[in-house]
Amino acid sequence: MRVAIAGAGNVGRSIAGELIENGHQVLLIDRDPRSIKTETVPEAEWLLADACELSSLEEAEIDSCDVAIAATGDDKVNLVVSLLAKTEFGVPRTVARVNHPKNEWLFNEVWGVDVAVSTPRLMSALVEEAVSVGDLVRLLTFHEGEANLVEMTLPESSPQVGVRVGDITWPGDVVLVAVIRDGHARPPDPDSTLETGDELLFVTAQDYERELAEMLSPRGEVRNVPGTGAVRS
């Protein structure tokens, strides 16, 4: 997979390093000569250019990329890069960094953003996850806000403990995508059973989060916790 990253700062370089380790081809783009530090990620392609310019994206051959990541520290730049990548070059998937939470509402399909990544939201969700067992935590919101990535650490009291995955009927369009056990992620096996402490990752529409939470950890009334996306009783 070929990935273009606009923004070669600490965030962009870190993403590039991870992707290269996973076998992907990466192009880092930045208009600041001070950010072109080829020795930090020598396996990546580097381009000194303004990613907000059509000519720069043409030079980068971004239309050949599978993913475009807007990872600069400027929300306006990240929105423009996402919009150009999606509408002018038809990049299949765009991921944009949200620097300021007040701007999060802008990062949607109108601006060509498929996935918006907000560090404050992720940190809040992870803190919530760290201190909560049996609470449904919303980690990411996908395209148009129609689907969310949610997580729950299965409590001992869950009625699903000991039940075969293949025997469970999830509500609506809920999809169990991974089970994390003993620190290792694995795809859901229909013949395996769920255990106390399993971290379950789901993709689901927001409308089914309440029902899913009740199914996994029924404790009476369930409500959304403002600001974190968590669901708890």
PDB file of C-alpha atoms in Angstrom:
ATOM      1  CA  MET A   1       0.000   0.000   0.000  1.00  0.00           C
ATOM      2  CA  ARG A   2       1.297   3.463  -0.886  1.00  0.00           C
ATOM      3  CA  VAL A   3       0.606   6.192   1.659  1.00  0.00           C
ATOM      4  CA  ALA A   4       1.206   9.940   1.372  1.00  0.00           C
ATOM      5  CA  ILE A   5       1.645  11.903   4.588  1.00  0.00           C
ATOM      6  CA  ALA A   6       1.344  15.688   4.557  1.00  0.00           C
ATOM      7  CA  GLY A   7       3.352  17.000   7.468  1.00  0.00           C
ATOM      8  CA  ALA A   8       6.819  15.675   8.281  1.00  0.00           C
ATOM      9  CA  GLY A   9       6.908  16.796  11.892  1.00  0.00           C
ATOM     10  CA  ASN A  10       7.148  14.438  14.839  1.00  0.00           C
ATOM     11  CA  VAL A  11       3.655  13.066  14.232  1.00  0.00           C
ATOM     12  CA  GLY A  12       4.117  12.523  10.518  1.00  0.00           C
ATOM     13  CA  ARG A  13       7.515  10.892  10.918  1.00  0.00           C
ATOM     14  CA  SER A  14       6.226   8.596  13.666  1.00  0.00           C
ATOM     15  CA  ILE A  15       3.321   7.472  11.483  1.00  0.00           C
ATOM     16  CA  ALA A  16       5.693   6.926   8.571  1.00  0.00           C
ATOM     17  CA  GLY A  17       8.010   4.771  10.654  1.00  0.00           C
ATOM     18  CA  GLU A  18       5.169   2.567  11.853  1.00  0.00           C
ATOM     19  CA  LEU A  19       3.754   2.133   8.350  1.00  0.00           C
ATOM     20  CA  ILE A  20       7.148   1.269   6.865  1.00  0.00           C
ATOM     21  CA  GLU A  21       7.706  -1.341   9.577  1.00  0.00           C
ATOM     22  CA  ASN A  22       4.412  -2.886   8.468  1.00  0.00           C
ATOM     23  CA  GLY A  23       5.616  -3.114   4.871  1.00  0.00           C
ATOM     24  CA  HIS A  24       3.975  -0.050   3.320  1.00  0.00           C
ATOM     25  CA  GLN A  25       5.474   2.533   0.962  1.00  0.00           C
ATOM     26  CA  VAL A  26       5.404   6.038   2.426  1.00  0.00           C
ATOM     27  CA  LEU A  27       5.866   9.520   0.966  1.00  0.00           C
ATOM     28  CA  LEU A  28       6.406  12.403   3.406  1.00  0.00           C
ATOM     29  CA  ILE A  29       5.535  15.907   2.162  1.00  0.00           C
ATOM     30  CA  ASP A  30       6.420  19.165   3.914  1.00  0.00           C
ATOM     31  CA  ARG A  31       6.987  22.736   2.762  1.00  0.00           C
ATOM     32  CA  ASP A  32       9.425  23.587   5.560  1.00  0.00           C
ATOM     33  CA  PRO A  33      13.027  22.649   4.688  1.00  0.00           C
ATOM     34  CA  ARG A  34      13.737  22.209   8.402  1.00  0.00           C
ATOM     35  CA  SER A  35      11.267  19.324   8.489  1.00  0.00           C
ATOM     36  CA  ILE A  36      12.977  17.389   5.726  1.00  0.00           C
ATOM     37  CA  LYS A  37      15.020  15.074   7.935  1.00  0.00           C
ATOM     38  CA  THR A  38      15.596  12.134   5.653  1.00  0.00           C
ATOM     39  CA  GLU A  39      17.909  10.444   8.120  1.00  0.00           C
ATOM     40  CA  THR A  40      15.040   9.981  10.593  1.00  0.00           C
ATOM     41  CA  VAL A  41      13.004   7.820   8.201  1.00  0.00           C
ATOM     42  CA  PRO A  42      15.487   6.827   5.482  1.00  0.00           C
ATOM     43  CA  GLU A  43      13.191   4.237   3.929  1.00  0.00           C
ATOM     44  CA  ALA A  44      10.530   6.856   3.092  1.00  0.00           C
ATOM     45  CA  GLU A  45      10.254   9.042   0.019  1.00  0.00           C
ATOM     46  CA  TRP A  46      10.556  12.746   0.791  1.00  0.00           C
ATOM     47  CA  LEU A  47       9.181  15.778  -1.036  1.00  0.00           C
ATOM     48  CA  LEU A  48       9.805  19.429  -0.198  1.00  0.00           C
ATOM     49  CA  ALA A  49       6.539  20.993  -1.339  1.00  0.00           C
ATOM     50  CA  ASP A  50       3.305  22.623  -0.216  1.00  0.00           C
ATOM     51  CA  ALA A  51       0.677  19.867   0.015  1.00  0.00           C
ATOM     52  CA  CYS A  52      -2.062  22.480  -0.345  1.00  0.00           C
ATOM     53  CA  GLU A  53      -0.959  23.129  -3.939  1.00  0.00           C
ATOM     54  CA  LEU A  54      -2.365  21.020  -6.778  1.00  0.00           C
ATOM     55  CA  SER A  55       0.972  21.060  -8.558  1.00  0.00           C
ATOM     56  CA  SER A  56       2.692  19.627  -5.478  1.00  0.00           C
ATOM     57  CA  LEU A  57       0.197  16.788  -5.199  1.00  0.00           C
ATOM     58  CA  GLU A  58       0.600  16.084  -8.907  1.00  0.00           C
ATOM     59  CA  GLU A  59       4.367  15.925  -8.438  1.00  0.00           C
ATOM     60  CA  ALA A  60       3.823  13.551  -5.533  1.00  0.00           C
ATOM     61  CA  GLU A  61       1.636  11.359  -7.776  1.00  0.00           C
ATOM     62  CA  ILE A  62      -0.874  11.250  -4.976  1.00  0.00           C
ATOM     63  CA  ASP A  63      -3.440   9.759  -7.328  1.00  0.00           C
ATOM     64  CA  SER A  64      -1.427   6.529  -7.098  1.00  0.00           C
ATOM     65  CA  CYS A  65      -1.764   6.452  -3.297  1.00  0.00           C
ATOM     66  CA  ASP A  66      -4.175   4.206  -1.453  1.00  0.00           C
ATOM     67  CA  VAL A  67      -4.291   6.511   1.570  1.00  0.00           C
ATOM     68  CA  ALA A  68      -3.565  10.187   2.174  1.00  0.00           C
ATOM     69  CA  ILE A  69      -2.860  11.309   5.736  1.00  0.00           C
ATOM     70  CA  ALA A  70      -3.044  14.990   6.679  1.00  0.00           C
ATOM     71  CA  ALA A  71      -0.881  15.135   9.805  1.00  0.00           C
ATOM     72  CA  THR A  72       0.216  18.761  10.061  1.00  0.00           C
ATOM     73  CA  GLY A  73      -0.233  20.928  13.129  1.00  0.00           C
ATOM     74  CA  ASP A  74      -2.634  23.233  11.246  1.00  0.00           C
ATOM     75  CA  ASP A  75      -6.282  22.176  10.963  1.00  0.00           C
ATOM     76  CA  LYS A  76      -6.865  24.406   7.937  1.00  0.00           C
ATOM     77  CA  VAL A  77      -4.030  22.701   6.062  1.00  0.00           C
ATOM     78  CA  ASN A  78      -5.285  19.246   7.023  1.00  0.00           C
ATOM     79  CA  LEU A  79      -8.753  20.048   5.701  1.00  0.00           C
ATOM     80  CA  VAL A  80      -7.465  21.428   2.404  1.00  0.00           C
ATOM     81  CA  VAL A  81      -5.127  18.474   1.854  1.00  0.00           C
ATOM     82  CA  SER A  82      -7.957  16.008   2.546  1.00  0.00           C
ATOM     83  CA  LEU A  83     -10.338  17.832   0.213  1.00  0.00           C
ATOM     84  CA  LEU A  84      -7.832  17.985  -2.656  1.00  0.00           C
ATOM     85  CA  ALA A  85      -6.748  14.369  -2.204  1.00  0.00           C
ATOM     86  CA  LYS A  86     -10.316  13.117  -2.262  1.00  0.00           C
ATOM     87  CA  THR A  87     -11.991  15.365  -4.847  1.00  0.00           C
ATOM     88  CA  GLU A  88      -9.164  16.197  -7.250  1.00  0.00           C
ATOM     89  CA  PHE A  89      -7.126  12.995  -7.152  1.00  0.00           C
ATOM     90  CA  GLY A  90      -9.640  10.364  -6.060  1.00  0.00           C
ATOM     91  CA  VAL A  91      -7.570   8.952  -3.203  1.00  0.00           C
ATOM     92  CA  PRO A  92      -9.654   6.056  -1.814  1.00  0.00           C
ATOM     93  CA  ARG A  93      -9.092   6.856   1.873  1.00  0.00           C
ATOM     94  CA  THR A  94      -8.184  10.036   3.705  1.00  0.00           C
ATOM     95  CA  VAL A  95      -7.211  10.369   7.348  1.00  0.00           C
ATOM     96  CA  ALA A  96      -6.922  13.794   8.972  1.00  0.00           C
ATOM     97  CA  ARG A  97      -5.422  14.925  12.260  1.00  0.00           C
ATOM     98  CA  VAL A  98      -7.616  17.227  14.367  1.00  0.00           C
ATOM     99  CA  ASN A  99      -5.439  19.569  16.409  1.00  0.00           C
ATOM    100  CA  HIS A 100      -8.142  21.630  18.105  1.00  0.00           C
ATOM    101  CA  PRO A 101     -11.280  19.880  19.403  1.00  0.00           C
ATOM    102  CA  LYS A 102     -13.464  22.898  18.549  1.00  0.00           C
ATOM    103  CA  ASN A 103     -12.746  22.201  14.861  1.00  0.00           C
ATOM    104  CA  GLU A 104     -13.703  18.544  14.983  1.00  0.00           C
ATOM    105  CA  TRP A 105     -17.152  19.146  13.491  1.00  0.00           C
ATOM    106  CA  LEU A 106     -15.528  20.286  10.229  1.00  0.00           C
ATOM    107  CA  PHE A 107     -13.703  17.019   9.638  1.00  0.00           C
ATOM    108  CA  ASN A 108     -16.312  15.153   7.632  1.00  0.00           C
ATOM    109  CA  GLU A 109     -17.150  14.062   4.084  1.00  0.00           C
ATOM    110  CA  VAL A 110     -17.812  17.656   3.001  1.00  0.00           C
ATOM    111  CA  TRP A 111     -14.076  18.295   3.393  1.00  0.00           C
ATOM    112  CA  GLY A 112     -13.137  14.901   1.987  1.00  0.00           C
ATOM    113  CA  VAL A 113     -12.253  13.372   5.357  1.00  0.00           C
ATOM    114  CA  ASP A 114     -12.972   9.667   5.772  1.00  0.00           C
ATOM    115  CA  VAL A 115     -11.456   9.300   9.247  1.00  0.00           C
ATOM    116  CA  ALA A 116     -10.762  12.139  11.688  1.00  0.00           C
ATOM    117  CA  VAL A 117      -8.294  11.496  14.494  1.00  0.00           C
ATOM    118  CA  SER A 118      -8.601  13.771  17.503  1.00  0.00           C
ATOM    119  CA  THR A 119      -5.854  13.290  20.087  1.00  0.00           C
ATOM    120  CA  PRO A 120      -7.889  14.745  23.002  1.00  0.00           C
ATOM    121  CA  ARG A 121     -10.813  12.454  22.173  1.00  0.00           C
ATOM    122  CA  LEU A 122      -8.565   9.406  21.880  1.00  0.00           C
ATOM    123  CA  MET A 123      -6.806  10.206  25.142  1.00  0.00           C
ATOM    124  CA  SER A 124     -10.118  10.696  26.927  1.00  0.00           C
ATOM    125  CA  ALA A 125     -11.364   7.394  25.563  1.00  0.00           C
ATOM    126  CA  LEU A 126      -8.209   5.555  26.575  1.00  0.00           C
ATOM    127  CA  VAL A 127      -8.325   7.041  30.088  1.00  0.00           C
ATOM    128  CA  GLU A 128     -11.934   5.949  30.313  1.00  0.00           C
ATOM    129  CA  GLU A 129     -10.927   2.505  29.098  1.00  0.00           C
ATOM    130  CA  ALA A 130      -8.092   2.263  31.608  1.00  0.00           C
ATOM    131  CA  VAL A 131     -10.310   2.918  34.615  1.00  0.00           C
ATOM    132  CA  SER A 132     -13.467   1.174  33.464  1.00  0.00           C
ATOM    133  CA  VAL A 133     -14.437  -2.460  33.175  1.00  0.00           C
ATOM    134  CA  GLY A 134     -17.849  -3.131  31.710  1.00  0.00           C
ATOM    135  CA  ASP A 135     -18.194   0.306  30.101  1.00  0.00           C
ATOM    136  CA  LEU A 136     -18.531   0.760  26.365  1.00  0.00           C
ATOM    137  CA  VAL A 137     -15.919   3.242  25.115  1.00  0.00           C
ATOM    138  CA  ARG A 138     -16.175   4.965  21.742  1.00  0.00           C
ATOM    139  CA  LEU A 139     -12.694   5.172  20.232  1.00  0.00           C
ATOM    140  CA  LEU A 140     -13.269   6.473  16.700  1.00  0.00           C
ATOM    141  CA  THR A 141     -16.067   7.783  14.509  1.00  0.00           C
ATOM    142  CA  PHE A 142     -15.897   6.759  10.868  1.00  0.00           C
ATOM    143  CA  HIS A 143     -17.134   8.353   7.646  1.00  0.00           C
ATOM    144  CA  GLU A 144     -20.180  10.633   8.052  1.00  0.00           C
ATOM    145  CA  GLY A 145     -20.499   9.607  11.689  1.00  0.00           C
ATOM    146  CA  GLU A 146     -22.606   6.585  10.724  1.00  0.00           C
ATOM    147  CA  ALA A 147     -20.344   3.991  12.343  1.00  0.00           C
ATOM    148  CA  ASN A 148     -18.142   3.973  15.432  1.00  0.00           C
ATOM    149  CA  LEU A 149     -15.281   1.822  16.674  1.00  0.00           C
ATOM    150  CA  VAL A 150     -16.158   0.920  20.266  1.00  0.00           C
ATOM    151  CA  GLU A 151     -14.459  -1.175  22.923  1.00  0.00           C
ATOM    152  CA  MET A 152     -15.541  -2.969  26.080  1.00  0.00           C
ATOM    153  CA  THR A 153     -13.530  -4.921  28.617  1.00  0.00           C
ATOM    154  CA  LEU A 154     -15.846  -7.790  29.519  1.00  0.00           C
ATOM    155  CA  PRO A 155     -16.707  -7.797  33.250  1.00  0.00           C
ATOM    156  CA  GLU A 156     -17.003 -10.977  35.296  1.00  0.00           C
ATOM    157  CA  SER A 157     -20.726 -10.352  35.694  1.00  0.00           C
ATOM    158  CA  SER A 158     -21.390 -10.292  31.938  1.00  0.00           C
ATOM    159  CA  PRO A 159     -23.950 -12.886  30.797  1.00  0.00           C
ATOM    160  CA  GLN A 160     -21.780 -13.427  27.692  1.00  0.00           C
ATOM    161  CA  VAL A 161     -18.820 -14.837  29.664  1.00  0.00           C
ATOM    162  CA  GLY A 162     -18.396 -18.487  28.676  1.00  0.00           C
ATOM    163  CA  VAL A 163     -20.646 -18.163  25.615  1.00  0.00           C
ATOM    164  CA  ARG A 164     -19.431 -19.279  22.162  1.00  0.00           C
ATOM    165  CA  VAL A 165     -18.914 -16.336  19.842  1.00  0.00           C
ATOM    166  CA  GLY A 166     -20.825 -18.173  17.116  1.00  0.00           C
ATOM    167  CA  ASP A 167     -23.868 -18.499  19.390  1.00  0.00           C
ATOM    168  CA  ILE A 168     -24.170 -14.770  20.043  1.00  0.00           C
ATOM    169  CA  THR A 169     -26.541 -12.685  17.938  1.00  0.00           C
ATOM    170  CA  TRP A 170     -25.348  -9.097  18.023  1.00  0.00           C
ATOM    171  CA  PRO A 171     -27.955  -6.340  17.759  1.00  0.00           C
ATOM    172  CA  GLY A 172     -28.581  -4.548  14.473  1.00  0.00           C
ATOM    173  CA  ASP A 173     -25.500  -4.093  12.309  1.00  0.00           C
ATOM    174  CA  VAL A 174     -23.008  -4.583  15.167  1.00  0.00           C
ATOM    175  CA  VAL A 175     -19.839  -6.398  14.037  1.00  0.00           C
ATOM    176  CA  LEU A 176     -17.289  -7.918  16.427  1.00  0.00           C
ATOM    177  CA  VAL A 177     -13.959  -7.242  14.694  1.00  0.00           C
ATOM    178  CA  ALA A 178     -11.344  -8.314  17.249  1.00  0.00           C
ATOM    179  CA  VAL A 179     -10.822  -9.902  20.653  1.00  0.00           C
ATOM    180  CA  ILE A 180      -7.815  -8.758  22.681  1.00  0.00           C
ATOM    181  CA  ARG A 181      -6.742 -11.317  25.276  1.00  0.00           C
ATOM    182  CA  ASP A 182      -3.493 -11.413  27.260  1.00  0.00           C
ATOM    183  CA  GLY A 183      -2.294  -8.422  25.239  1.00  0.00           C
ATOM    184  CA  HIS A 184      -2.728 -10.161  21.880  1.00  0.00           C
ATOM    185  CA  ALA A 185      -5.349  -9.241  19.287  1.00  0.00           C
ATOM    186  CA  ARG A 186      -7.038 -12.026  17.372  1.00  0.00           C
ATOM    187  CA  PRO A 187      -9.969 -12.248  14.960  1.00  0.00           C
ATOM    188  CA  PRO A 188     -13.184 -13.522  16.519  1.00  0.00           C
ATOM    189  CA  ASP A 189     -13.384 -17.318  16.307  1.00  0.00           C
ATOM    190  CA  PRO A 190     -16.978 -18.620  16.194  1.00  0.00           C
ATOM    191  CA  ASP A 191     -15.899 -21.712  18.176  1.00  0.00           C
ATOM    192  CA  SER A 192     -14.112 -19.819  20.959  1.00  0.00           C
ATOM    193  CA  THR A 193     -15.803 -18.556  24.107  1.00  0.00           C
ATOM    194  CA  LEU A 194     -15.618 -15.101  25.618  1.00  0.00           C
ATOM    195  CA  GLU A 195     -13.724 -14.745  28.881  1.00  0.00           C
ATOM    196  CA  THR A 196     -13.690 -12.257  31.727  1.00  0.00           C
ATOM    197  CA  GLY A 197     -11.278  -9.440  30.915  1.00  0.00           C
ATOM    198  CA  ASP A 198     -11.482  -9.860  27.151  1.00  0.00           C
ATOM    199  CA  GLU A 199     -11.268  -6.528  25.340  1.00  0.00           C
ATOM    200  CA  LEU A 200     -13.850  -6.628  22.560  1.00  0.00           C
ATOM    201  CA  LEU A 201     -13.665  -4.272  19.590  1.00  0.00           C
ATOM    202  CA  PHE A 202     -16.835  -3.604  17.615  1.00  0.00           C
ATOM    203  CA  VAL A 203     -17.873  -1.530  14.631  1.00  0.00           C
ATOM    204  CA  THR A 204     -21.430  -0.360  15.160  1.00  0.00           C
ATOM    205  CA  ALA A 205     -23.899   2.362  14.362  1.00  0.00           C
ATOM    206  CA  GLN A 206     -24.404   4.733  17.275  1.00  0.00           C
ATOM    207  CA  ASP A 207     -28.066   3.705  17.476  1.00  0.00           C
ATOM    208  CA  TYR A 208     -27.050   0.237  18.683  1.00  0.00           C
ATOM    209  CA  GLU A 209     -24.431   1.226  21.261  1.00  0.00           C
ATOM    210  CA  ARG A 210     -26.922   1.331  24.143  1.00  0.00           C
ATOM    211  CA  GLU A 211     -28.343  -2.082  23.269  1.00  0.00           C
ATOM    212  CA  LEU A 212     -24.844  -3.562  22.883  1.00  0.00           C
ATOM    213  CA  ALA A 213     -23.759  -2.179  26.256  1.00  0.00           C
ATOM    214  CA  GLU A 214     -26.835  -3.661  27.954  1.00  0.00           C
ATOM    215  CA  MET A 215     -26.210  -7.001  26.279  1.00  0.00           C
ATOM    216  CA  LEU A 216     -22.594  -7.208  27.438  1.00  0.00           C
ATOM    217  CA  SER A 217     -22.931  -5.616  30.855  1.00  0.00           C
ATOM    218  CA  PRO A 218     -26.546  -5.095  31.926  1.00  0.00           C
ATOM    219  CA  ARG A 219     -26.649  -2.695  34.878  1.00  0.00           C
ATOM    220  CA  GLY A 220     -29.828  -0.743  34.500  1.00  0.00           C
ATOM    221  CA  GLU A 221     -29.997   2.602  32.751  1.00  0.00           C
ATOM    222  CA  VAL A 222     -27.195   3.315  30.295  1.00  0.00           C
ATOM    223  CA  ARG A 223     -26.290   6.847  29.253  1.00  0.00           C
ATOM    224  CA  ASN A 224     -23.680   8.617  27.167  1.00  0.00           C
ATOM    225  CA  VAL A 225     -20.928  10.308  29.130  1.00  0.00           C
ATOM    226  CA  PRO A 226     -20.429  13.791  27.613  1.00  0.00           C
ATOM    227  CA  GLY A 227     -17.048  14.575  26.153  1.00  0.00           C
ATOM    228  CA  THR A 228     -15.592  11.051  26.095  1.00  0.00           C
ATOM    229  CA  GLY A 229     -18.034   9.131  23.953  1.00  0.00           C
ATOM    230  CA  ALA A 230     -18.110   6.487  26.671  1.00  0.00           C
ATOM    231  CA  VAL A 231     -21.306   4.691  27.544  1.00  0.00           C
ATOM    232  CA  ARG A 232     -21.820   3.687  31.130  1.00  0.00           C
ATOM    233  CA  SER A 233     -24.545   2.986  33.618  1.00  0.00           C
TER     234      SER A 233
END
